[in-house]
């Protein structure tokens, strides 16, 4: 039987978007083995009810825990926002880390004027988890939450730069960053949280439509740092210096997972490295 420190880190997302988090984990912890599950059959989570997201999230967690993991990363913002407590309750023996708190911490560090915009899926914004996490650190913060569901489709489609994503970004973000005259003198956010796995791919288009001084926060790197510290604290970091392995699981269409996943990960994924699972 494997020593606990030698077990892989489990990561799940509703699809391939969480590979942006996997990439950050891999960069921060090159020696760790990682097993990634993308629940592509049931994507998107961001438009589903809280009840359904909890059910799907708990099933994904159970699949990874069944295979033997030492820590579970919920890379999906929607599942982190809605299902984190249920996942912790269902798995008391395994540390569970989501992306919302690390993202909120990074936003609070970045913001000087305490006006923070959060963009995410409909369910993430409606659940208010980012708003609560930011207020827990900065009670005075003014938070503008805004759902941007079309960004998910654009990122999946690979339409991440040029006129179309910039027009969509301007339509979503102008009311927050360039309010029409006559709407008083609202404080313009100096920080924008990309509260969805897919949005980092659109960061260049987003950057082109927000004021140049805006800090764009992506929770992937902060989440990787949180995981690194937690493993260190629990003495669970993998000994040795050889490169860690990555295994991929998907609930639907292996070739599509490999194809679109390669774009999110930034390196090719071989179809032979992806296993089809039924939850
Ligand atoms: N992974 C989801 C998130 O980060 C985006 C895609 C979806 O709606 O499932 O919120």
JSON list of N, CA and C in Angstrom, two decimals, residues 3 8 16 19 59 63 72 75 90 103 105 156 158 170 189 194 205 207 241 270-272:
[
{"chain": "A", "resi": 3, "resn": "UNK", "atom": "N", "xyz": [2.31, 4.89, 0.71]},
{"chain": "A", "resi": 3, "resn": "UNK", "atom": "CA", "xyz": [2.38, 5.87, 1.78]},
{"chain": "A", "resi": 3, "resn": "UNK", "atom": "C", "xyz": [1.52, 7.06, 1.35]},
{"chain": "A", "resi": 8, "resn": "UNK", "atom": "N", "xyz": [-1.65, 10.60, -5.35]},
{"chain": "A", "resi": 8, "resn": "UNK", "atom": "CA", "xyz": [-1.82, 11.80, -6.17]},
{"chain": "A", "resi": 8, "resn": "UNK", "atom": "C", "xyz": [-2.74, 12.84, -5.52]},
{"chain": "A", "resi": 16, "resn": "UNK", "atom": "N", "xyz": [-13.12, 20.93, -19.11]},
{"chain": "A", "resi": 16, "resn": "UNK", "atom": "CA", "xyz": [-11.69, 21.12, -19.35]},
{"chain": "A", "resi": 16, "resn": "UNK", "atom": "C", "xyz": [-11.15, 22.41, -18.74]},
{"chain": "A", "resi": 19, "resn": "UNK", "atom": "N", "xyz": [-8.34, 22.71, -16.22]},
{"chain": "A", "resi": 19, "resn": "UNK", "atom": "CA", "xyz": [-6.96, 22.44, -16.62]},
{"chain": "A", "resi": 19, "resn": "UNK", "atom": "C", "xyz": [-6.09, 23.69, -16.47]},
{"chain": "A", "resi": 59, "resn": "UNK", "atom": "N", "xyz": [-20.36, 13.49, -6.39]},
{"chain": "A", "resi": 59, "resn": "UNK", "atom": "CA", "xyz": [-20.05, 12.29, -7.20]},
{"chain": "A", "resi": 59, "resn": "UNK", "atom": "C", "xyz": [-18.62, 12.36, -7.77]},
{"chain": "A", "resi": 63, "resn": "UNK", "atom": "N", "xyz": [-15.51, 9.73, -6.86]},
{"chain": "A", "resi": 63, "resn": "UNK", "atom": "CA", "xyz": [-14.77, 8.97, -7.86]},
{"chain": "A", "resi": 63, "resn": "UNK", "atom": "C", "xyz": [-13.25, 9.09, -7.64]},
{"chain": "A", "resi": 72, "resn": "UNK", "atom": "N", "xyz": [-8.01, 16.91, -2.23]},
{"chain": "A", "resi": 72, "resn": "UNK", "atom": "CA", "xyz": [-8.94, 17.15, -3.35]},
{"chain": "A", "resi": 72, "resn": "UNK", "atom": "C", "xyz": [-9.00, 18.65, -3.67]},
{"chain": "A", "resi": 75, "resn": "UNK", "atom": "N", "xyz": [-11.45, 22.52, -8.75]},
{"chain": "A", "resi": 75, "resn": "UNK", "atom": "CA", "xyz": [-10.95, 23.55, -9.67]},
{"chain": "A", "resi": 75, "resn": "UNK", "atom": "C", "xyz": [-12.08, 24.37, -10.27]},
{"chain": "A", "resi": 90, "resn": "UNK", "atom": "N", "xyz": [-18.81, 15.22, 3.20]},
{"chain": "A", "resi": 90, "resn": "UNK", "atom": "CA", "xyz": [-18.84, 13.86, 2.66]},
{"chain": "A", "resi": 90, "resn": "UNK", "atom": "C", "xyz": [-17.48, 13.17, 2.77]},
{"chain": "A", "resi": 103, "resn": "UNK", "atom": "N", "xyz": [-8.93, 32.96, -4.53]},
{"chain": "A", "resi": 103, "resn": "UNK", "atom": "CA", "xyz": [-9.21, 34.07, -5.45]},
{"chain": "A", "resi": 103, "resn": "UNK", "atom": "C", "xyz": [-9.59, 35.34, -4.69]},
{"chain": "A", "resi": 105, "resn": "UNK", "atom": "N", "xyz": [-8.73, 36.06, -1.61]},
{"chain": "A", "resi": 105, "resn": "UNK", "atom": "CA", "xyz": [-7.53, 36.59, -0.93]},
{"chain": "A", "resi": 105, "resn": "UNK", "atom": "C", "xyz": [-6.67, 37.40, -1.90]},
{"chain": "A", "resi": 156, "resn": "UNK", "atom": "N", "xyz": [-14.61, 27.70, -24.92]},
{"chain": "A", "resi": 156, "resn": "UNK", "atom": "CA", "xyz": [-14.71, 26.32, -25.42]},
{"chain": "A", "resi": 156, "resn": "UNK", "atom": "C", "xyz": [-14.53, 26.29, -26.94]},
{"chain": "A", "resi": 158, "resn": "UNK", "atom": "N", "xyz": [-12.81, 28.35, -28.65]},
{"chain": "A", "resi": 158, "resn": "UNK", "atom": "CA", "xyz": [-11.48, 28.84, -29.05]},
{"chain": "A", "resi": 158, "resn": "UNK", "atom": "C", "xyz": [-11.52, 30.25, -29.61]},
{"chain": "A", "resi": 170, "resn": "UNK", "atom": "N", "xyz": [-16.89, 43.89, -23.76]},
{"chain": "A", "resi": 170, "resn": "UNK", "atom": "CA", "xyz": [-17.30, 45.29, -23.55]},
{"chain": "A", "resi": 170, "resn": "UNK", "atom": "C", "xyz": [-18.76, 45.35, -23.11]},
{"chain": "A", "resi": 189, "resn": "UNK", "atom": "N", "xyz": [-14.18, 49.86, -9.99]},
{"chain": "A", "resi": 189, "resn": "UNK", "atom": "CA", "xyz": [-13.31, 48.84, -9.40]},
{"chain": "A", "resi": 189, "resn": "UNK", "atom": "C", "xyz": [-11.88, 48.96, -9.94]},
{"chain": "A", "resi": 194, "resn": "UNK", "atom": "N", "xyz": [-11.39, 37.00, -12.12]},
{"chain": "A", "resi": 194, "resn": "UNK", "atom": "CA", "xyz": [-11.89, 36.06, -13.13]},
{"chain": "A", "resi": 194, "resn": "UNK", "atom": "C", "xyz": [-12.36, 34.82, -12.37]},
{"chain": "A", "resi": 205, "resn": "UNK", "atom": "N", "xyz": [-8.49, 39.65, -24.18]},
{"chain": "A", "resi": 205, "resn": "UNK", "atom": "CA", "xyz": [-9.63, 40.41, -24.69]},
{"chain": "A", "resi": 205, "resn": "UNK", "atom": "C", "xyz": [-10.23, 41.27, -23.57]},
{"chain": "A", "resi": 207, "resn": "UNK", "atom": "N", "xyz": [-8.63, 42.39, -20.94]},
{"chain": "A", "resi": 207, "resn": "UNK", "atom": "CA", "xyz": [-7.66, 43.45, -20.65]},
{"chain": "A", "resi": 207, "resn": "UNK", "atom": "C", "xyz": [-7.86, 44.64, -21.59]},
{"chain": "A", "resi": 241, "resn": "UNK", "atom": "N", "xyz": [12.54, 13.91, -6.41]},
{"chain": "A", "resi": 241, "resn": "UNK", "atom": "CA", "xyz": [12.67, 15.04, -7.32]},
{"chain": "A", "resi": 241, "resn": "UNK", "atom": "C", "xyz": [12.29, 14.68, -8.76]},
{"chain": "A", "resi": 270, "resn": "UNK", "atom": "N", "xyz": [-2.61, 13.52, -24.95]},
{"chain": "A", "resi": 270, "resn": "UNK", "atom": "CA", "xyz": [-2.81, 12.37, -25.85]},
{"chain": "A", "resi": 270, "resn": "UNK", "atom": "C", "xyz": [-4.11, 11.67, -25.48]},
{"chain": "A", "resi": 271, "resn": "UNK", "atom": "N", "xyz": [-4.87, 11.27, -26.49]},
{"chain": "A", "resi": 271, "resn": "UNK", "atom": "CA", "xyz": [-6.13, 10.55, -26.21]},
{"chain": "A", "resi": 271, "resn": "UNK", "atom": "C", "xyz": [-5.88, 9.30, -25.37]},
{"chain": "A", "resi": 272, "resn": "UNK", "atom": "N", "xyz": [-4.72, 8.70, -25.57]},
{"chain": "A", "resi": 272, "resn": "UNK", "atom": "CA", "xyz": [-4.41, 7.46, -24.84]},
{"chain": "A", "resi": 272, "resn": "UNK", "atom": "C", "xyz": [-4.17, 7.72, -23.36]}
]
